[in-house]
CSV table of C-alpha atoms in Angstrom, one decimal:
chain,number,residue,atom,x,y,z
A,33,UNK,CA,106.7,89.1,136.3
A,34,UNK,CA,103.9,88.9,138.7
A,35,UNK,CA,103.3,86.1,141.0
A,36,UNK,CA,100.2,83.9,141.0
A,37,UNK,CA,97.3,85.4,143.0
A,38,UNK,CA,98.8,89.0,143.0
A,39,UNK,CA,96.7,91.6,141.1
A,40,UNK,CA,98.2,92.6,137.8
A,41,UNK,CA,98.0,96.0,136.2
A,42,UNK,CA,96.2,96.0,132.9
A,43,UNK,CA,96.9,98.3,129.9
A,44,UNK,CA,95.2,99.0,126.6
A,45,UNK,CA,97.5,98.1,123.8
A,46,UNK,CA,98.2,101.8,123.2
A,47,UNK,CA,99.2,102.3,126.8
A,48,UNK,CA,101.4,99.2,126.8
A,49,UNK,CA,103.5,100.7,123.9
A,50,UNK,CA,104.8,103.3,126.3
A,51,UNK,CA,104.5,101.6,129.7
A,52,UNK,CA,106.0,98.2,129.0
A,53,UNK,CA,109.5,97.3,127.7
A,54,UNK,CA,109.3,96.3,124.0
A,55,UNK,CA,110.6,92.7,124.6
A,56,UNK,CA,108.1,91.9,127.4
A,57,UNK,CA,105.3,89.4,126.5
A,58,UNK,CA,101.8,90.4,127.3
A,59,UNK,CA,98.6,88.4,127.7
A,60,UNK,CA,95.3,89.8,126.3
A,61,UNK,CA,92.3,89.4,128.6
A,62,UNK,CA,90.6,87.9,125.6
A,63,UNK,CA,92.5,86.0,122.9
A,64,UNK,CA,94.7,83.0,122.6
A,65,UNK,CA,98.3,84.2,122.1
A,66,UNK,CA,100.9,86.2,123.9
A,67,UNK,CA,102.1,89.4,122.2
A,68,UNK,CA,104.7,92.2,122.3
A,69,UNK,CA,103.3,95.6,122.9
A,70,UNK,CA,104.0,96.9,119.4
A,71,UNK,CA,102.3,93.9,117.6
A,72,UNK,CA,100.1,95.2,114.8
A,73,UNK,CA,97.5,92.5,115.4
A,74,UNK,CA,96.4,94.3,118.6
A,75,UNK,CA,93.6,96.8,118.5
A,76,UNK,CA,95.3,99.8,120.2
A,77,UNK,CA,92.4,101.3,122.0
A,78,UNK,CA,90.4,98.1,122.6
A,79,UNK,CA,92.7,95.2,123.5
A,80,UNK,CA,93.4,95.0,127.2
A,81,UNK,CA,96.6,93.3,128.2
A,82,UNK,CA,98.5,92.2,131.3
A,83,UNK,CA,102.2,91.3,131.6
A,84,UNK,CA,102.5,87.5,131.1
A,85,UNK,CA,103.4,85.6,134.2
A,86,UNK,CA,105.3,82.3,134.4
A,87,UNK,CA,102.1,80.3,134.1
A,88,UNK,CA,101.1,82.3,131.0
A,89,UNK,CA,104.5,81.7,129.4
A,90,UNK,CA,104.1,78.0,129.9
A,91,UNK,CA,100.4,77.7,128.8
A,92,UNK,CA,100.1,80.2,125.9
A,93,UNK,CA,101.8,80.3,122.5
A,94,UNK,CA,103.5,83.4,121.2
A,95,UNK,CA,101.9,85.2,118.2
A,96,UNK,CA,103.9,84.3,115.0
A,97,UNK,CA,104.6,87.9,114.2
A,98,UNK,CA,105.9,88.5,117.7
A,99,UNK,CA,107.9,85.3,117.6
A,100,UNK,CA,109.6,86.5,114.5
A,101,UNK,CA,110.5,89.8,116.1
A,102,UNK,CA,111.9,88.1,119.2
A,103,UNK,CA,114.0,85.9,116.8
A,104,UNK,CA,115.3,89.0,115.0
A,105,UNK,CA,113.4,88.4,111.8
A,106,UNK,CA,110.5,90.8,112.2
A,107,UNK,CA,110.2,94.5,112.2
A,108,UNK,CA,113.1,96.7,113.4
A,109,UNK,CA,111.7,99.5,115.6
A,110,UNK,CA,113.5,102.8,116.0
A,111,UNK,CA,113.4,105.2,118.9
A,112,UNK,CA,112.7,108.1,116.5
A,113,UNK,CA,112.7,109.1,112.9
A,114,UNK,CA,116.2,110.5,113.0
A,115,UNK,CA,117.7,107.0,113.9
A,116,UNK,CA,115.8,105.5,111.0
A,117,UNK,CA,117.0,108.1,108.6
A,118,UNK,CA,120.6,107.5,109.7
A,119,UNK,CA,120.2,103.8,109.0
A,120,UNK,CA,118.3,103.9,105.6
A,121,UNK,CA,118.0,107.3,103.9
A,122,UNK,CA,120.9,108.9,101.9
A,123,UNK,CA,122.2,112.1,103.5
A,124,UNK,CA,121.0,114.4,100.6
A,125,UNK,CA,117.3,113.2,101.2
A,126,UNK,CA,117.1,113.4,105.0
A,127,UNK,CA,116.1,117.1,105.3
A,128,UNK,CA,113.2,116.7,102.8
A,129,UNK,CA,112.0,113.6,104.7
A,130,UNK,CA,112.1,115.6,108.0
A,131,UNK,CA,110.0,118.4,106.4
A,132,UNK,CA,107.5,115.9,105.0
A,133,UNK,CA,107.2,114.1,108.3
A,134,UNK,CA,106.1,117.3,110.1
A,135,UNK,CA,102.7,116.9,108.5
A,136,UNK,CA,102.2,113.3,109.6
A,137,UNK,CA,100.8,112.1,112.9
A,138,UNK,CA,102.8,109.0,113.9
A,139,UNK,CA,103.7,107.2,117.1
A,140,UNK,CA,106.1,104.6,115.8
A,141,UNK,CA,108.9,104.2,113.3
A,142,UNK,CA,110.0,100.8,111.9
A,143,UNK,CA,111.5,99.0,109.0
A,144,UNK,CA,109.9,95.7,107.9
A,145,UNK,CA,111.7,92.4,107.8
A,146,UNK,CA,112.9,93.1,104.2
A,147,UNK,CA,114.5,96.3,105.4
A,148,UNK,CA,113.4,97.9,102.1
A,149,UNK,CA,111.8,101.0,103.5
A,150,UNK,CA,110.9,102.8,106.7
A,151,UNK,CA,107.3,103.1,107.9
A,152,UNK,CA,105.8,105.8,110.1
A,153,UNK,CA,102.9,104.3,112.0
A,154,UNK,CA,100.0,105.4,114.0
A,155,UNK,CA,98.3,102.8,116.3
A,156,UNK,CA,100.3,100.0,114.6
A,157,UNK,CA,99.3,100.9,111.0
A,158,UNK,CA,101.7,102.5,108.6
A,159,UNK,CA,100.6,106.1,107.6
A,160,UNK,CA,103.8,107.0,105.6
A,161,UNK,CA,106.6,105.2,103.9
A,162,UNK,CA,110.2,106.3,103.2
A,163,UNK,CA,112.4,104.6,100.7
A,164,UNK,CA,115.9,105.6,99.7
A,165,UNK,CA,114.5,107.8,97.0
A,166,UNK,CA,110.8,108.3,97.7
A,167,UNK,CA,108.2,109.3,100.3
A,168,UNK,CA,104.7,108.0,100.1
A,169,UNK,CA,101.9,109.3,102.3
A,170,UNK,CA,98.1,109.5,101.7
A,171,UNK,CA,98.5,107.8,98.3
A,172,UNK,CA,100.8,110.6,97.0
A,173,UNK,CA,104.4,109.8,95.9
A,174,UNK,CA,107.1,112.5,96.5
A,175,UNK,CA,110.5,112.0,94.8
A,176,UNK,CA,113.5,112.5,97.0
A,177,UNK,CA,116.9,113.6,95.8
A,178,UNK,CA,118.4,110.8,93.8
A,179,UNK,CA,114.9,109.4,92.6
A,180,UNK,CA,115.0,107.6,89.3
A,181,UNK,CA,111.7,106.5,87.9
A,182,UNK,CA,113.4,104.0,85.6
A,183,UNK,CA,112.8,103.2,82.0
A,184,UNK,CA,109.8,101.0,82.7
A,185,UNK,CA,110.4,97.7,81.2
A,186,UNK,CA,107.5,97.5,78.9
A,187,UNK,CA,107.4,97.6,75.1
A,188,UNK,CA,109.1,101.0,74.8
A,189,UNK,CA,112.1,99.7,76.7
A,190,UNK,CA,112.3,96.6,74.5
A,191,UNK,CA,112.0,98.8,71.3
A,192,UNK,CA,115.0,100.8,72.4
A,193,UNK,CA,117.2,97.7,72.0
A,194,UNK,CA,116.2,97.0,68.4
A,195,UNK,CA,118.7,97.2,65.6
A,196,UNK,CA,118.7,99.4,62.5
A,197,UNK,CA,116.9,98.8,59.2
A,198,UNK,CA,118.6,96.7,56.6
A,199,UNK,CA,119.7,99.1,53.8
A,200,UNK,CA,118.8,96.4,51.2
A,201,UNK,CA,115.4,95.1,52.2
A,202,UNK,CA,114.3,97.6,54.9
A,203,UNK,CA,113.7,94.8,57.5
A,204,UNK,CA,114.5,95.6,61.1
A,205,UNK,CA,117.7,93.8,61.9
A,206,UNK,CA,118.6,92.4,65.4
A,207,UNK,CA,120.9,94.4,67.6
A,208,UNK,CA,123.7,91.8,67.2
A,209,UNK,CA,124.1,90.4,63.7
A,210,UNK,CA,123.1,91.1,60.2
A,211,UNK,CA,119.9,90.9,58.3
A,212,UNK,CA,118.3,87.5,58.4
A,213,UNK,CA,116.4,88.1,55.2
A,214,UNK,CA,119.3,89.1,52.9
A,215,UNK,CA,122.1,87.0,54.4
């Protein structure tokens, strides 16, 4: 923390991601809230930040997204893709994800609060997503080993649960029970 009156080094949000510890609060030169360096609300190349001093911590509120992360309810960041793969992706799919990630330009890896997927991000914006059985990048979906597209859930799936025809009146019977017309 800097003392009052001492000059503070300033960083763009992009620089702060590598020059400032991830749990240190920063004050933008323009704006109204304190942020962590990885906050997606900061414009990476345009927002200029300084490390918040004691007066800033008392006078400014913390951005709600950053507050959630400080409280353990926000994004979970990983040092690298390999750590994220170990935490989320089944062993048989990891090599395929590594190969797909080679073609993606990213500078951060995180899981959202739901912990339902991994995101590869560039300048705070996700550019690729990895689920347990899928990879999505540039609008294209790649199935990973173990992918199951499912039966859907629409009318075709409902039809699969219908019973057989009644041999007497040819009405479709329910799955459980007899013919409601003939009985």
